[in-house]
Tab-separated table of C-alpha atoms and ligand atoms in Angstrom:
chain	number	residue	atom	x	y	z
M	2	MET	CA	-0.057	0.166	-0.223
M	3	GLN	CA	1.180	3.696	-0.858
M	4	SER	CA	0.863	6.346	1.402
M	5	PHE	CA	0.119	9.630	0.257
M	6	GLU	CA	-0.162	13.128	2.261
M	7	HIS	CA	-0.274	15.585	-0.462
M	8	VAL	CA	-2.459	16.053	-3.497
M	9	PRO	CA	0.423	16.296	-6.946
M	10	ALA	CA	1.371	12.495	-5.946
M	11	LEU	CA	-1.815	10.922	-5.560
M	12	ARG	CA	-3.140	12.461	-8.841
M	13	ALA	CA	-0.136	11.198	-10.718
M	14	LEU	CA	-0.755	7.575	-9.590
M	15	VAL	CA	-4.597	8.571	-10.409
M	16	ALA	CA	-3.410	9.442	-13.618
M	17	GLU	CA	-1.328	6.220	-14.433
M	18	TRP	CA	-4.152	3.916	-13.329
M	19	ARG	CA	-6.137	5.485	-15.828
M	20	GLY	CA	-3.988	5.260	-18.512
M	21	GLN	CA	-4.082	1.379	-17.599
M	22	ASN	CA	-7.859	1.346	-17.735
M	23	LYS	CA	-8.131	0.290	-14.200
M	24	THR	CA	-11.621	1.222	-12.336
M	25	ILE	CA	-10.948	2.979	-9.088
M	26	GLY	CA	-12.810	2.721	-5.924
M	27	PHE	CA	-12.926	5.330	-3.000
M	28	VAL	CA	-13.585	5.275	0.658
M	29	PRO	CA	-13.495	8.148	2.833
M	30	THR	CA	-13.297	8.256	6.660
M	31	MET	CA	-12.152	9.744	9.606
M	32	GLY	CA	-9.867	7.031	10.700
M	33	SER	CA	-10.139	5.040	13.991
M	34	LEU	CA	-11.060	2.187	11.679
M	35	HIS	CA	-13.459	-0.622	12.517
M	36	ASN	CA	-15.413	-3.484	10.887
M	37	GLY	CA	-17.962	-1.175	9.703
M	38	HIS	CA	-15.112	1.051	7.562
M	39	ARG	CA	-13.720	-2.708	6.666
M	40	SER	CA	-16.736	-3.748	4.767
M	41	LEU	CA	-16.793	-0.550	2.764
M	42	VAL	CA	-13.383	-1.271	1.643
M	43	ALA	CA	-14.288	-5.113	1.383
M	44	ASN	CA	-17.060	-3.716	-1.222
M	45	ALA	CA	-14.727	-1.086	-2.829
M	46	ARG	CA	-12.189	-4.142	-3.417
M	47	ALA	CA	-14.703	-6.630	-4.834
M	48	ARG	CA	-16.074	-4.277	-7.361
M	49	CYS	CA	-13.040	-2.233	-8.375
M	50	ASP	CA	-9.483	-2.841	-9.664
M	51	ARG	CA	-8.000	-0.251	-7.380
M	52	VAL	CA	-9.058	0.793	-4.201
M	53	VAL	CA	-7.746	4.555	-2.339
M	54	VAL	CA	-9.322	5.067	1.408
M	55	SER	CA	-8.525	8.591	3.118
M	56	ILE	CA	-8.034	9.430	6.522
M	57	PHE	CA	-8.750	12.657	7.592
M	58	VAL	CA	-10.161	14.179	10.671
M	59	ASN	CA	-12.293	17.011	8.783
M	60	PRO	CA	-12.367	20.281	10.950
M	61	THR	CA	-15.114	21.897	9.070
M	62	GLN	CA	-17.488	19.068	10.074
M	63	PHE	CA	-17.279	19.658	13.652
M	64	SER	CA	-19.526	22.182	15.304
M	65	ALA	CA	-18.196	24.308	17.940
M	66	GLY	CA	-17.833	22.302	21.302
M	67	GLU	CA	-17.859	18.970	19.535
M	68	ASP	CA	-14.798	16.381	19.814
M	69	PHE	CA	-12.516	17.398	17.035
M	70	GLU	CA	-9.473	17.542	19.264
M	71	ASP	CA	-10.417	14.288	21.136
M	72	TYR	CA	-11.610	12.276	18.158
M	73	PRO	CA	-9.630	9.004	18.061
M	74	ARG	CA	-6.665	8.877	16.038
M	75	THR	CA	-4.910	5.229	15.694
M	76	ILE	CA	-3.319	5.647	12.694
M	77	ASP	CA	-0.781	2.801	12.899
M	78	ALA	CA	-3.495	0.224	13.674
M	79	ASP	CA	-5.544	1.516	10.742
M	80	LYS	CA	-2.717	1.061	8.021
M	81	LEU	CA	-2.245	-2.242	9.273
M	82	ALA	CA	-5.753	-3.038	8.583
M	83	LEU	CA	-6.092	-1.597	5.154
M	84	VAL	CA	-2.808	-3.788	4.227
M	85	VAL	CA	-4.502	-6.546	5.486
M	86	ASP	CA	-7.759	-5.372	3.542
M	87	GLY	CA	-5.595	-4.893	0.177
M	88	VAL	CA	-6.083	-1.251	-0.275
M	89	ASP	CA	-3.452	0.034	-3.048
M	90	ALA	CA	-3.247	3.686	-1.970
M	91	LEU	CA	-3.958	5.543	1.602
M	92	PHE	CA	-4.312	9.271	1.361
M	93	LEU	CA	-3.412	11.115	4.423
M	94	PRO	CA	-3.721	14.645	4.088
M	95	LYS	CA	-3.087	17.479	6.093
M	96	VAL	CA	-5.486	20.245	6.824
M	97	LYS	CA	-3.602	22.862	4.341
M	98	ASP	CA	-3.862	19.979	1.537
M	99	LEU	CA	-7.326	20.167	1.228
M	100	TYR	CA	-8.102	23.896	2.379
M	101	PRO	CA	-5.089	25.584	0.785
M	102	ARG	CA	-6.169	29.029	2.092
M	103	GLY	CA	-6.554	27.433	5.398
M	104	VAL	CA	-10.185	26.638	7.287
M	105	ASP	CA	-10.828	29.788	8.774
M	106	ASN	CA	-10.173	31.663	5.076
M	107	ALA	CA	-12.089	29.107	2.883
M	108	THR	CA	-14.812	30.915	0.737
M	109	THR	CA	-15.905	28.261	-1.144
M	110	MET	CA	-18.570	25.738	0.492
M	111	VAL	CA	-20.927	23.116	-0.930
M	112	SER	CA	-24.076	23.358	0.969
M	113	ILE	CA	-27.870	21.933	0.367
M	114	ALA	CA	-30.449	24.140	1.326
M	115	GLY	CA	-33.067	22.974	3.353
M	116	LEU	CA	-31.675	19.585	4.570
M	117	ASN	CA	-28.468	20.977	5.721
M	118	SER	CA	-30.215	22.424	8.597
M	119	GLU	CA	-32.421	19.266	9.077
M	120	LEU	CA	-32.361	15.981	11.598
M	121	CYS	CA	-28.507	15.856	12.512
M	122	GLY	CA	-28.174	19.077	10.607
M	123	ALA	CA	-30.633	20.976	12.998
M	124	HIS	CA	-27.984	19.628	15.964
M	125	ARG	CA	-24.853	20.258	14.441
M	126	ASP	CA	-24.607	23.437	12.951
M	127	GLY	CA	-22.719	23.616	9.397
M	128	HIS	CA	-22.050	19.822	10.217
M	129	PHE	CA	-23.105	18.657	6.531
M	130	ASP	CA	-21.583	21.860	4.452
M	131	GLY	CA	-18.343	20.375	6.095
M	132	VAL	CA	-19.062	16.719	4.949
M	133	LEU	CA	-20.336	17.682	1.423
M	134	THR	CA	-17.403	20.032	0.778
M	135	VAL	CA	-14.821	17.750	1.819
M	136	VAL	CA	-16.260	15.130	-0.013
M	137	ASN	CA	-16.605	17.010	-3.383
M	138	LYS	CA	-12.337	17.899	-2.525
M	139	LEU	CA	-11.619	14.637	-2.202
M	140	LEU	CA	-13.624	13.036	-5.251
M	141	ASN	CA	-12.093	16.125	-7.180
M	142	ILE	CA	-8.619	14.682	-6.443
M	143	ILE	CA	-9.058	10.907	-6.940
M	144	THR	CA	-11.823	11.030	-9.653
M	145	PRO	CA	-12.956	7.389	-8.439
M	146	ASP	CA	-15.814	5.426	-10.634
M	147	MET	CA	-17.495	4.648	-7.301
M	148	LEU	CA	-17.665	6.317	-3.872
M	149	PHE	CA	-18.692	3.818	-1.043
M	150	LEU	CA	-20.144	5.193	1.719
M	151	GLY	CA	-21.779	3.610	4.876
M	152	GLN	CA	-26.020	3.265	4.971
M	153	LYS	CA	-25.286	4.229	8.912
M	154	ASP	CA	-25.134	7.777	8.062
M	155	PHE	CA	-28.601	7.925	6.132
M	156	GLN	CA	-28.604	11.578	5.692
M	157	GLN	CA	-25.443	11.903	4.552
M	158	LEU	CA	-25.634	9.345	2.087
M	159	TYR	CA	-28.491	10.834	0.870
M	160	MET	CA	-27.309	14.250	0.886
M	161	VAL	CA	-23.502	13.044	-0.939
M	162	LYS	CA	-26.197	11.123	-3.578
M	163	GLN	CA	-28.032	14.590	-4.163
M	164	MET	CA	-24.729	16.631	-4.569
M	165	VAL	CA	-23.214	14.074	-6.997
M	166	SER	CA	-26.310	14.357	-9.347
M	167	GLU	CA	-26.839	18.254	-9.121
M	168	LEU	CA	-22.943	18.904	-9.436
M	169	LEU	CA	-22.817	16.279	-12.344
M	170	ILE	CA	-20.028	14.467	-10.884
M	171	PRO	CA	-19.141	11.241	-12.517
M	172	VAL	CA	-19.093	8.691	-9.963
M	173	GLU	CA	-21.886	5.834	-8.735
M	174	VAL	CA	-22.388	6.391	-5.039
M	175	ILE	CA	-22.611	3.183	-3.278
M	176	GLY	CA	-24.397	2.712	0.089
M	177	VAL	CA	-23.045	-0.132	2.006
M	178	PRO	CA	-25.337	-2.009	4.905
M	179	THR	CA	-24.201	-0.844	8.644
M	180	TYR	CA	-22.063	-3.311	10.175
M	181	ARG	CA	-23.247	-3.927	13.904
M	182	GLU	CA	-21.923	-5.354	17.086
M	183	ALA	CA	-23.746	-8.688	18.160
M	184	ASP	CA	-26.411	-6.667	20.147
M	185	GLY	CA	-27.431	-4.505	17.351
M	186	LEU	CA	-24.959	-1.425	18.185
M	187	ALA	CA	-23.842	0.046	15.015
M	188	MET	CA	-20.411	-0.141	14.744
M	189	SER	CA	-18.911	3.837	15.360
M	190	SER	CA	-15.531	5.186	16.334
M	191	ARG	CA	-17.109	6.899	18.901
M	192	ASN	CA	-18.630	4.074	20.579
M	193	GLN	CA	-14.999	3.904	22.384
M	194	TYR	CA	-16.445	6.886	24.519
M	195	LEU	CA	-19.088	4.357	25.927
M	196	THR	CA	-18.485	3.961	29.587
M	197	GLU	CA	-18.746	0.092	30.596
M	198	ALA	CA	-21.993	1.166	32.382
M	199	ASP	CA	-23.475	2.489	29.115
M	200	ARG	CA	-22.330	0.089	26.498
M	201	PRO	CA	-25.238	-2.493	27.320
M	202	LYS	CA	-27.776	0.320	27.317
M	203	ALA	CA	-26.429	1.612	23.707
M	204	SER	CA	-28.042	-0.931	21.422
M	205	SER	CA	-31.472	0.391	22.972
M	206	LEU	CA	-31.432	3.122	20.348
M	207	TYR	CA	-31.547	0.775	17.430
M	208	ASN	CA	-33.961	-1.603	19.002
M	209	ILE	CA	-36.381	1.128	19.571
M	210	LEU	CA	-36.057	2.194	15.769
M	211	CYS	CA	-36.758	-1.443	15.076
M	212	SER	CA	-39.639	-1.485	16.918
M	213	ILE	CA	-40.989	1.483	15.628
M	214	SER	CA	-40.285	0.257	11.807
M	215	GLU	CA	-42.286	-3.220	12.863
M	216	SER	CA	-45.412	-0.718	13.899
M	217	LEU	CA	-45.194	0.701	10.645
M	218	ASN	CA	-45.017	-2.336	9.185
M	219	GLN	CA	-48.193	-3.358	10.936
M	220	GLY	CA	-49.815	-0.252	8.968
M	221	ASN	CA	-49.525	2.307	12.113
M	222	ASN	CA	-49.322	5.775	10.407
M	223	ASP	CA	-49.568	7.747	13.695
M	224	PHE	CA	-46.097	9.016	13.074
M	225	SER	CA	-45.471	11.720	15.617
M	226	ALA	CA	-47.154	8.962	18.407
M	227	LEU	CA	-44.572	6.641	17.781
M	228	GLU	CA	-41.843	9.257	17.645
M	229	ASN	CA	-42.853	10.549	20.778
M	230	ALA	CA	-43.164	7.463	22.577
M	231	ALA	CA	-39.675	6.308	21.491
M	232	LEU	CA	-38.258	9.768	23.049
M	233	SER	CA	-39.975	9.116	26.295
M	234	LYS	CA	-38.423	5.495	25.960
M	235	LEU	CA	-35.037	6.728	25.784
M	236	GLN	CA	-35.270	9.571	28.063
M	237	ASN	CA	-36.270	7.089	30.736
M	238	LEU	CA	-32.981	4.697	29.812
M	239	GLY	CA	-31.018	7.674	30.497
M	240	PHE	CA	-30.239	8.916	26.716
M	241	VAL	CA	-30.834	12.773	25.833
M	242	PRO	CA	-32.065	12.308	22.339
M	243	ASP	CA	-31.612	14.834	19.371
M	244	TYR	CA	-34.713	13.387	17.238
M	245	ILE	CA	-36.574	10.382	16.308
M	246	GLU	CA	-38.241	11.200	12.754
M	247	VAL	CA	-39.822	8.860	10.591
M	248	ARG	CA	-39.104	9.787	6.912
M	249	ARG	CA	-39.606	9.101	3.351
M	250	GLN	CA	-36.765	7.102	1.580
M	251	GLN	CA	-36.965	8.811	-1.244
M	252	ASP	CA	-36.575	12.363	-0.368
M	253	MET	CA	-36.146	12.564	3.153
M	254	ALA	CA	-39.427	14.318	3.138
M	255	LYS	CA	-41.779	13.860	6.388
M	256	ALA	CA	-43.699	10.607	5.929
M	257	LYS	CA	-47.411	10.391	4.960
M	258	ALA	CA	-49.924	7.691	5.406
M	259	GLU	CA	-49.722	6.539	2.026
M	260	ASP	CA	-45.716	6.094	1.947
M	261	LYS	CA	-44.496	2.431	1.235
M	262	GLU	CA	-40.524	2.993	1.616
M	263	LEU	CA	-39.752	4.677	4.776
M	264	VAL	CA	-36.737	5.143	6.948
M	265	VAL	CA	-36.635	5.853	11.019
M	266	LEU	CA	-34.173	8.123	12.046
M	267	GLY	CA	-32.622	8.293	15.377
M	268	ALA	CA	-29.799	10.384	17.262
M	269	ALA	CA	-29.357	10.259	20.939
M	270	LYS	CA	-26.486	11.451	23.752
M	271	LEU	CA	-25.614	8.619	25.783
M	272	GLY	CA	-23.318	10.172	28.488
M	273	LYS	CA	-20.874	12.161	26.085
M	274	THR	CA	-21.065	9.679	23.277
M	275	ARG	CA	-23.594	10.925	20.295
M	276	LEU	CA	-24.975	7.737	18.813
M	277	ILE	CA	-27.152	7.912	15.327
M	278	ASP	CA	-28.725	5.040	13.496
M	279	ASN	CA	-31.682	4.442	11.330
M	280	ALA	CA	-34.296	1.316	10.254
M	281	GLU	CA	-35.541	1.189	6.776
M	282	VAL	CA	-39.188	-0.028	6.495
M	283	SER	CA	-40.948	-1.209	3.032
M	284	ARG	CA	-44.198	-1.752	3.643
H	303	AMP	P1	-16.677	8.081	9.533
H	303	AMP	O1	-15.334	7.268	9.391
H	303	AMP	O2	-17.368	7.741	11.135
H	303	AMP	O3	-16.348	9.078	8.926
H	303	AMP	O4	-17.166	6.791	8.493
H	303	AMP	C1	-16.476	6.993	7.289
H	303	AMP	C2	-17.528	5.768	6.345
H	303	AMP	O5	-17.592	4.653	7.169
H	303	AMP	C3	-18.893	6.561	6.258
H	303	AMP	O6	-19.566	6.602	4.618
H	303	AMP	C4	-19.898	6.003	7.171
H	303	AMP	O7	-21.396	5.907	6.821
H	303	AMP	C5	-19.292	4.536	7.152
H	303	AMP	N1	-19.510	3.889	8.576
H	303	AMP	C6	-19.427	4.235	9.672
H	303	AMP	N2	-19.695	3.370	10.737
H	303	AMP	C7	-20.361	2.295	9.714
H	303	AMP	C8	-20.725	1.009	9.933
H	303	AMP	N3	-20.995	0.492	11.226
H	303	AMP	N4	-21.316	0.206	9.055
H	303	AMP	C9	-21.247	0.617	7.846
H	303	AMP	N5	-20.577	1.575	7.319
H	303	AMP	C10	-20.108	2.339	8.393
């Protein structure tokens, strides 16, 4: 596996691959890799001739007071995992490689009106502008054929697909199913913040989303009653919920009784750990 910090050398490798007619798969991450990330890599490995992974803790997607400084960084273990997984190139840029004018002077950002301030966007100011901007930059550098993202971050996946479509970026976006612990907790780099006492409780978020999805399957359309009952349940278990919402899969608009393809989305804090998850429903 070749590692790159700077853009020109990685671009040269990509040009070489293009000259050989190789297809390129790309997996963007913030590192502290777990089996969820590794399932994205496995999907990329299975579908593309060459695989690029980036590890970059992107400052612009953290709001004030969030865990940017404390975000877990385990670069040596990450590199070992990526070599084992057969990754061809690792991109490890520094902030100045991706934000040439510096973060504070960056004036060009990508933003999707509306959804950027809904759901997670309502609780994480500027988060999605930061995500879309950095993904756009990485796509401009790597020009992959396929981009692999996790379905765990449903809103992020939806918004990246929307950006790719509206900005006419020539890449296929592939959503990969959420990789879970045995008790159902979605794997996340932030799970290591959970205390021993909180860890067994953490899977309740997914269990509650699944019980809403069962009710929806059985024809229950009282979305706000289901959402409110789930919020109370989470509070009783010691979570501080950000939101629980039933939305349409197709456009992420609020669900209506006649909708068949739904997704139940939730985010809640347990201690200092913010957990997010979702459950899809086809009825
Ligand atoms: P992150 O490093 O948390 O920014 O995540 C990088 C990519 O991995 C994103 O596309 C996430 O959606 C995806 N991802 C994170 N956790 C999981 C998981 N448990 N299963 C599948 N994909 C995941």
